């Protein structure tokens, strides 16, 4: 008998908000898509469905008794690279990919412990160090040629910045955004070639039996490791802790601080562009991170 999967209302709402017609089509197809892959890979649902903004994640058990998760998500420029990156990392610092369907982007992943998330740890400094150590593993891998590239993203950001600045009413905030763009312009000639996670915050790190912590849910691109630091600066945001976190991560990763700061400005510029282009005010925490990093010496 076909297993009926209830699609979470929050996932449907997020798809409606961010992906409009494509999101509605994805949600409408999910029940049949889920049933097809449960049958194709001989899986049995053995846990409560989970979801984020773009994916439905089902705890499952394979025919041989192996615990896994089935991840079904809408395909876009961010999610397309996920199975490629996971296959290259092959479990070194990240969740292991067990199977993958190229046309739909559906993945079968090893099951980690979703009840033990890095975000639940009390010691924020230790969580920052955990993220930095995981990034050291992930960045050791060069990105494949076809991976989306930070150089292209940076060029697009610089092209869009003048228009975005006209939509920032506060002169002080406008100067901060302009400073970020100026810093990015200085490093665009060397955008880097490492395989980046792009979204390694403390809710994207789970415990496992085979390793203390592993990264999940990458939105990979090829680029400079400095572009991967922002999530750990923003987790459980504390303005007085920004410099400690930045110094700790650049130390663990062995990064040039000036260059890492420039690419962190690039990530902050990306956030600011998204906010202004969607008609939202700039994020105050992001602006404060820019202010704090400006006080660093090279």
Short mmCIF file of C-alpha atoms in Angstrom, two decimals:
data_model
loop_
_atom_site.label_atom_id
_atom_site.label_comp_id
_atom_site.label_asym_id
_atom_site.label_seq_id
_atom_site.Cartn_x
_atom_site.Cartn_y
_atom_site.Cartn_z
CA UNK A 1 0.00 0.00 0.00
CA UNK A 2 1.27 3.47 -0.91
CA UNK A 3 2.53 5.48 2.06
CA UNK A 4 0.80 8.85 2.37
CA UNK A 5 3.12 11.75 3.23
CA UNK A 6 1.68 14.97 4.59
CA UNK A 7 3.44 18.00 3.15
CA UNK A 8 4.23 20.50 5.97
CA UNK A 9 2.26 23.72 5.59
CA UNK A 10 5.38 25.76 6.44
CA UNK A 11 7.28 24.20 3.53
CA UNK A 12 4.41 24.96 1.16
CA UNK A 13 4.26 28.56 2.42
CA UNK A 14 8.02 29.02 2.00
CA UNK A 15 7.89 27.69 -1.56
CA UNK A 16 4.99 30.00 -2.35
CA UNK A 17 6.91 32.98 -0.94
CA UNK A 18 10.30 32.36 -2.53
CA UNK A 19 9.64 30.35 -5.69
CA UNK A 20 6.09 31.32 -6.66
CA UNK A 21 4.78 29.13 -9.51
CA UNK A 22 7.80 26.81 -9.49
CA UNK A 23 7.39 26.36 -5.74
CA UNK A 24 3.71 25.54 -6.06
CA UNK A 25 4.50 22.98 -8.75
CA UNK A 26 7.21 21.42 -6.58
CA UNK A 27 4.89 21.09 -3.58
CA UNK A 28 2.08 19.67 -5.72
CA UNK A 29 4.43 17.01 -7.12
CA UNK A 30 5.96 16.05 -3.75
CA UNK A 31 3.52 13.27 -2.75
CA UNK A 32 4.00 11.37 -6.02
CA UNK A 33 7.74 12.12 -6.09
CA UNK A 34 8.16 10.86 -2.54
CA UNK A 35 6.22 7.67 -3.23
CA UNK A 36 8.26 7.04 -6.37
CA UNK A 37 11.60 7.23 -4.55
CA UNK A 38 10.44 5.21 -1.55
CA UNK A 39 9.58 2.48 -4.05
CA UNK A 40 12.61 2.94 -6.32
CA UNK A 41 15.17 2.79 -3.51
CA UNK A 42 13.16 0.30 -1.40
CA UNK A 43 12.78 2.63 1.57
CA UNK A 44 10.47 2.65 4.56
CA UNK A 45 9.66 5.88 6.43
CA UNK A 46 10.73 5.42 10.06
CA UNK A 47 10.58 8.89 11.55
CA UNK A 48 8.85 12.24 11.58
CA UNK A 49 9.25 14.28 8.38
CA UNK A 50 11.47 17.35 8.67
CA UNK A 51 11.82 20.36 6.39
CA UNK A 52 13.62 23.62 5.77
CA UNK A 53 12.80 26.35 3.30
CA UNK A 54 13.46 24.29 0.20
CA UNK A 55 13.49 20.60 1.14
CA UNK A 56 11.43 17.80 2.61
CA UNK A 57 13.58 15.37 4.60
CA UNK A 58 12.23 11.94 5.57
CA UNK A 59 13.98 9.59 8.00
CA UNK A 60 13.94 6.21 6.27
CA UNK A 61 15.30 2.69 6.59
CA UNK A 62 16.77 0.81 3.63
CA UNK A 63 15.97 -2.80 2.85
CA UNK A 64 19.24 -3.91 4.53
CA UNK A 65 18.29 -2.05 7.74
CA UNK A 66 20.57 0.94 7.20
CA UNK A 67 19.15 4.19 8.57
CA UNK A 68 19.18 7.09 6.11
CA UNK A 69 17.26 10.21 5.12
CA UNK A 70 15.50 10.94 1.84
CA UNK A 71 15.91 14.58 0.81
CA UNK A 72 13.59 16.01 -1.84
CA UNK A 73 14.15 19.62 -2.81
CA UNK A 74 13.46 22.11 -5.55
CA UNK A 75 16.35 22.41 -7.97
CA UNK A 76 17.97 25.81 -8.36
CA UNK A 77 21.44 27.31 -8.78
CA UNK A 78 22.18 26.78 -5.07
CA UNK A 79 20.95 23.21 -4.63
CA UNK A 80 22.25 21.83 -7.94
CA UNK A 81 25.81 21.63 -6.60
CA UNK A 82 24.94 19.86 -3.35
CA UNK A 83 25.27 16.23 -4.52
CA UNK A 84 28.44 17.11 -6.44
CA UNK A 85 30.06 18.59 -3.34
CA UNK A 86 28.92 15.77 -1.04
CA UNK A 87 30.31 13.18 -3.43
CA UNK A 88 33.68 14.98 -3.56
CA UNK A 89 33.87 15.40 0.22
CA UNK A 90 32.91 11.72 0.62
CA UNK A 91 32.03 12.08 4.28
CA UNK A 92 35.14 14.05 5.30
CA UNK A 93 33.56 16.76 7.44
CA UNK A 94 30.14 16.41 5.82
CA UNK A 95 27.19 14.06 5.64
CA UNK A 96 27.76 11.17 3.21
CA UNK A 97 25.77 10.89 -0.02
CA UNK A 98 24.38 7.36 -0.51
CA UNK A 99 22.41 7.79 -3.73
CA UNK A 100 21.29 10.57 -6.05
CA UNK A 101 18.82 11.15 -8.86
CA UNK A 102 20.20 13.75 -11.26
CA UNK A 103 16.94 14.82 -13.01
CA UNK A 104 15.08 15.66 -9.79
CA UNK A 105 17.98 16.39 -7.43
CA UNK A 106 16.58 13.86 -4.93
CA UNK A 107 19.23 12.49 -2.56
CA UNK A 108 19.59 9.61 -0.16
CA UNK A 109 21.90 10.63 2.69
CA UNK A 110 23.35 8.96 5.74
CA UNK A 111 21.26 9.66 8.81
CA UNK A 112 22.85 11.90 11.42
CA UNK A 113 21.42 12.73 14.85
CA UNK A 114 18.97 15.59 14.28
CA UNK A 115 18.37 15.85 18.03
CA UNK A 116 22.03 16.83 18.57
CA UNK A 117 22.56 20.07 16.70
CA UNK A 118 25.58 22.33 17.19
CA UNK A 119 23.19 25.22 17.86
CA UNK A 120 22.14 23.47 21.10
CA UNK A 121 25.64 23.71 22.56
CA UNK A 122 26.03 26.36 25.27
CA UNK A 123 29.65 27.31 24.58
CA UNK A 124 29.45 29.64 21.57
CA UNK A 125 33.22 29.89 21.26
CA UNK A 126 33.46 26.12 20.95
CA UNK A 127 30.74 26.11 18.26
CA UNK A 128 32.76 28.66 16.27
CA UNK A 129 35.85 26.46 16.54
CA UNK A 130 33.85 23.39 15.48
CA UNK A 131 32.66 25.23 12.38
CA UNK A 132 36.19 26.41 11.58
CA UNK A 133 37.57 22.87 11.90
CA UNK A 134 34.85 21.51 9.62
CA UNK A 135 35.55 24.24 7.09
CA UNK A 136 39.23 23.28 7.14
CA UNK A 137 38.23 19.79 5.98
CA UNK A 138 35.78 21.04 3.37
CA UNK A 139 38.09 23.70 1.92
CA UNK A 140 40.86 21.15 1.39
CA UNK A 141 38.95 20.01 -1.72
CA UNK A 142 39.38 22.01 -4.94
CA UNK A 143 36.10 22.86 -6.64
CA UNK A 144 35.28 21.19 -9.96
CA UNK A 145 35.34 23.31 -13.09
CA UNK A 146 31.58 23.40 -13.58
CA UNK A 147 30.76 24.57 -10.03
CA UNK A 148 29.24 28.07 -9.76
CA UNK A 149 32.03 30.50 -9.08
CA UNK A 150 32.57 33.29 -6.58
CA UNK A 151 34.25 35.40 -9.26
CA UNK A 152 31.01 35.50 -11.26
CA UNK A 153 28.97 36.23 -8.13
CA UNK A 154 31.33 39.07 -7.13
CA UNK A 155 31.17 40.63 -10.60
CA UNK A 156 27.37 40.55 -10.47
CA UNK A 157 27.34 42.11 -7.00
CA UNK A 158 29.59 44.98 -8.05
CA UNK A 159 27.43 45.62 -11.09
CA UNK A 160 24.27 45.80 -8.94
CA UNK A 161 25.76 47.88 -6.11
CA UNK A 162 25.27 51.40 -7.58
CA UNK A 163 21.55 50.82 -8.04
CA UNK A 164 21.23 49.26 -4.58
CA UNK A 165 22.94 52.23 -2.92
CA UNK A 166 20.22 54.54 -4.20
CA UNK A 167 17.72 52.51 -2.14
CA UNK A 168 19.62 52.85 1.16
CA UNK A 169 18.24 56.02 2.79
CA UNK A 170 20.66 56.26 5.73
CA UNK A 171 23.97 57.88 4.68
CA UNK A 172 26.03 56.00 7.27
CA UNK A 173 24.61 52.63 6.20
CA UNK A 174 25.12 53.58 2.57
CA UNK A 175 28.81 54.26 3.26
CA UNK A 176 29.19 50.86 4.92
CA UNK A 177 27.72 49.08 1.90
CA UNK A 178 29.92 51.12 -0.44
CA UNK A 179 32.97 50.22 1.66
CA UNK A 180 32.11 46.53 1.30
CA UNK A 181 31.92 46.89 -2.47
CA UNK A 182 35.27 48.71 -2.53
CA UNK A 183 36.89 45.90 -0.54
CA UNK A 184 35.48 43.25 -2.88
CA UNK A 185 36.74 45.18 -5.90
CA UNK A 186 40.28 44.89 -4.50
CA UNK A 187 40.20 41.06 -4.43
CA UNK A 188 38.06 40.08 -7.41
CA UNK A 189 41.13 39.29 -9.49
CA UNK A 190 41.76 36.26 -7.22
CA UNK A 191 38.35 34.81 -6.29
CA UNK A 192 39.75 31.45 -5.17
CA UNK A 193 39.15 27.85 -6.19
CA UNK A 194 38.26 25.98 -2.99
CA UNK A 195 34.99 24.07 -2.61
CA UNK A 196 32.97 26.26 -0.23
CA UNK A 197 29.93 25.28 1.84
CA UNK A 198 28.48 28.83 1.80
CA UNK A 199 25.93 28.21 4.57
CA UNK A 200 27.73 26.54 7.49
CA UNK A 201 25.86 27.97 10.47
CA UNK A 202 25.32 26.14 13.75
CA UNK A 203 21.98 24.64 12.69
CA UNK A 204 23.68 23.00 9.70
CA UNK A 205 26.01 20.94 11.89
CA UNK A 206 24.77 17.67 13.40
CA UNK A 207 26.35 15.01 15.58
CA UNK A 208 27.01 11.52 14.25
CA UNK A 209 28.27 8.16 15.49
CA UNK A 210 31.28 8.16 13.15
CA UNK A 211 32.36 11.77 13.90
CA UNK A 212 31.58 14.30 16.63
CA UNK A 213 30.12 16.79 14.14
CA UNK A 214 29.34 16.83 10.42
CA UNK A 215 28.14 19.54 8.06
CA UNK A 216 24.85 19.27 6.19
CA UNK A 217 22.94 21.25 3.57
CA UNK A 218 25.74 22.91 1.57
CA UNK A 219 25.01 25.50 -1.10
CA UNK A 220 28.44 25.02 -2.70
CA UNK A 221 30.50 27.26 -4.89
CA UNK A 222 34.12 27.64 -5.93
CA UNK A 223 35.90 30.47 -4.19
CA UNK A 224 37.98 31.97 -1.42
CA UNK A 225 37.54 30.47 2.10
CA UNK A 226 36.96 33.97 3.51
CA UNK A 227 33.53 33.93 1.88
CA UNK A 228 32.54 31.09 4.23
CA UNK A 229 33.10 32.89 7.56
CA UNK A 230 29.99 35.06 7.91
CA UNK A 231 27.50 32.46 9.28
CA UNK A 232 29.65 31.81 12.34
CA UNK A 233 29.95 35.57 12.95
CA UNK A 234 26.17 35.93 12.85
CA UNK A 235 25.13 32.82 14.85
CA UNK A 236 23.69 33.89 18.20
CA UNK A 237 24.94 37.35 17.34
CA UNK A 238 27.07 39.20 19.89
CA UNK A 239 28.71 42.39 18.59
CA UNK A 240 31.44 42.23 21.21
CA UNK A 241 32.39 38.72 20.03
CA UNK A 242 32.77 39.46 16.32
CA UNK A 243 36.53 40.04 16.38
CA UNK A 244 37.23 37.01 18.59
CA UNK A 245 35.27 34.80 16.19
CA UNK A 246 36.91 36.26 13.11
CA UNK A 247 40.40 35.87 14.58
CA UNK A 248 39.69 32.32 15.78
CA UNK A 249 38.41 31.17 12.39
CA UNK A 250 41.18 32.79 10.37
CA UNK A 251 43.71 31.24 12.76
CA UNK A 252 42.26 27.71 12.48
CA UNK A 253 41.99 28.03 8.70
CA UNK A 254 45.38 29.70 8.27
CA UNK A 255 43.91 32.60 6.29
CA UNK A 256 45.39 35.98 5.51
CA UNK A 257 43.28 38.27 7.71
CA UNK A 258 43.08 41.19 5.29
CA UNK A 259 41.96 38.99 2.43
CA UNK A 260 39.52 37.06 4.64
CA UNK A 261 38.05 40.35 5.83
CA UNK A 262 37.57 41.53 2.23
CA UNK A 263 35.69 38.38 1.27
CA UNK A 264 33.65 38.54 4.48
CA UNK A 265 32.68 42.04 3.36
CA UNK A 266 31.69 40.38 0.09
CA UNK A 267 29.30 38.07 1.90
CA UNK A 268 27.85 41.01 3.80
CA UNK A 269 27.47 42.91 0.53
CA UNK A 270 25.57 39.95 -0.88
CA UNK A 271 23.17 40.06 2.08
CA UNK A 272 22.69 43.81 1.72
CA UNK A 273 21.93 43.50 -1.99
CA UNK A 274 19.30 40.86 -1.34
CA UNK A 275 17.64 43.05 1.29
CA UNK A 276 17.54 46.20 -0.82
CA UNK A 277 16.44 44.39 -3.97
CA UNK A 278 13.55 42.80 -2.06
CA UNK A 279 12.55 46.13 -0.51
CA UNK A 280 13.57 45.20 3.03
CA UNK A 281 15.69 47.28 5.44
CA UNK A 282 19.32 46.31 5.89
CA UNK A 283 20.00 43.84 8.67
CA UNK A 284 21.35 45.67 11.72
CA UNK A 285 23.53 42.76 12.79
CA UNK A 286 25.20 42.68 9.37
CA UNK A 287 25.86 46.42 9.55
CA UNK A 288 27.39 46.01 12.99
CA UNK A 289 29.65 43.20 11.75
CA UNK A 290 30.90 45.57 9.04
CA UNK A 291 31.58 48.27 11.65
CA UNK A 292 33.44 45.87 13.92
CA UNK A 293 35.60 44.45 11.13
CA UNK A 294 36.54 47.98 10.01
CA UNK A 295 38.42 48.37 13.29
CA UNK A 296 40.79 45.50 12.50
CA UNK A 297 44.37 46.12 11.54
CA UNK A 298 45.74 43.99 8.72
#
